[in-house]
Phi, psi and omega in degrees: 000316183290329178296320181295310179297323181283327175291322170303312176306306188302311180307311171306325174287327174290322181294321179294325187286323177290325182295316184289326178291328164292323170290324178288327181291321186289330184283317178301311177306316181292329194260358181293146177306325185287323187290318177296311173305320175306301186312313188294316187293326173295324179282317178294313189297332183286321179291315175302321175298310182305325183293319185288312178306329179268348167288319177295312178288327185261349184232306182301300186303315178294327181299306191290327184288350181291340175275347183211241173270162179298333194251098177319305186298352178267352181289128177210166175229161177246136175254342183219117188061177176274148184266114179237127176278123181234131177055032176080015184226131185282132174261145186104179172252116179266136175248118179263076184280347176288320175294325175289323181286328168305316182288328173295316181295322183292325183279331175292322181289326180287321179295309186300318178293318170295328171292313186279332182262349181235304178290313181295311174303319178304319184296320175302307179306314188288323183295319182297327184286308179308321188282325178292317177298320175296318173293326174302314183292316178302322177286332178283338176288319170301324177292314181294335177277333182282321175297325179291316181297327183294306178310318177299303184310314175299315177294320173295324175307305181293343184273324179295320186289320184291334197090172181305138182285332185241165175143194181263143177228168183230144178201152175236155176211151180238150182196146174234152185193153176214145175212157181219149176201156184148165185157161188237155191218158183231149177232119188287137178242134191268000000 
């Protein structure tokens, strides 16, 4: 019974730890810079889409519509029979190419603005930063090489001052000592 209770307590602890690690991982995911940047981009993109749609509907459609109807989205063609509206319903097969053209113009304007106002300047900034980092690395390499050269010069200078490390040497020494030895011994013979 005690073993069962201990196993149950261990299982409860591991579930709590798993739950805590899942929540911690989820919190880390949400607080990561990429997710926040993405959320900001989506919100700004939605607001920007409204601006682009307004420009297309307010300026581009009337300019294009100067050659036909005022609403670019109302351009259409029928591929089977004539497109006649009967009781609010269009008879025939209608292709609304004006709607597609309006969407394409919206996309092109959005892409141009994003490229020229966001991507191109950011690419230039990143290129400058990369060039600066590369130059900084080059300076660090030169500093490391020059430090190594200075250390080698110091070593060579110390060796020159000390003289050659290997070779013949002379020396004198004095010492006194005394010793005595001698003795007699017998070998017993049986």
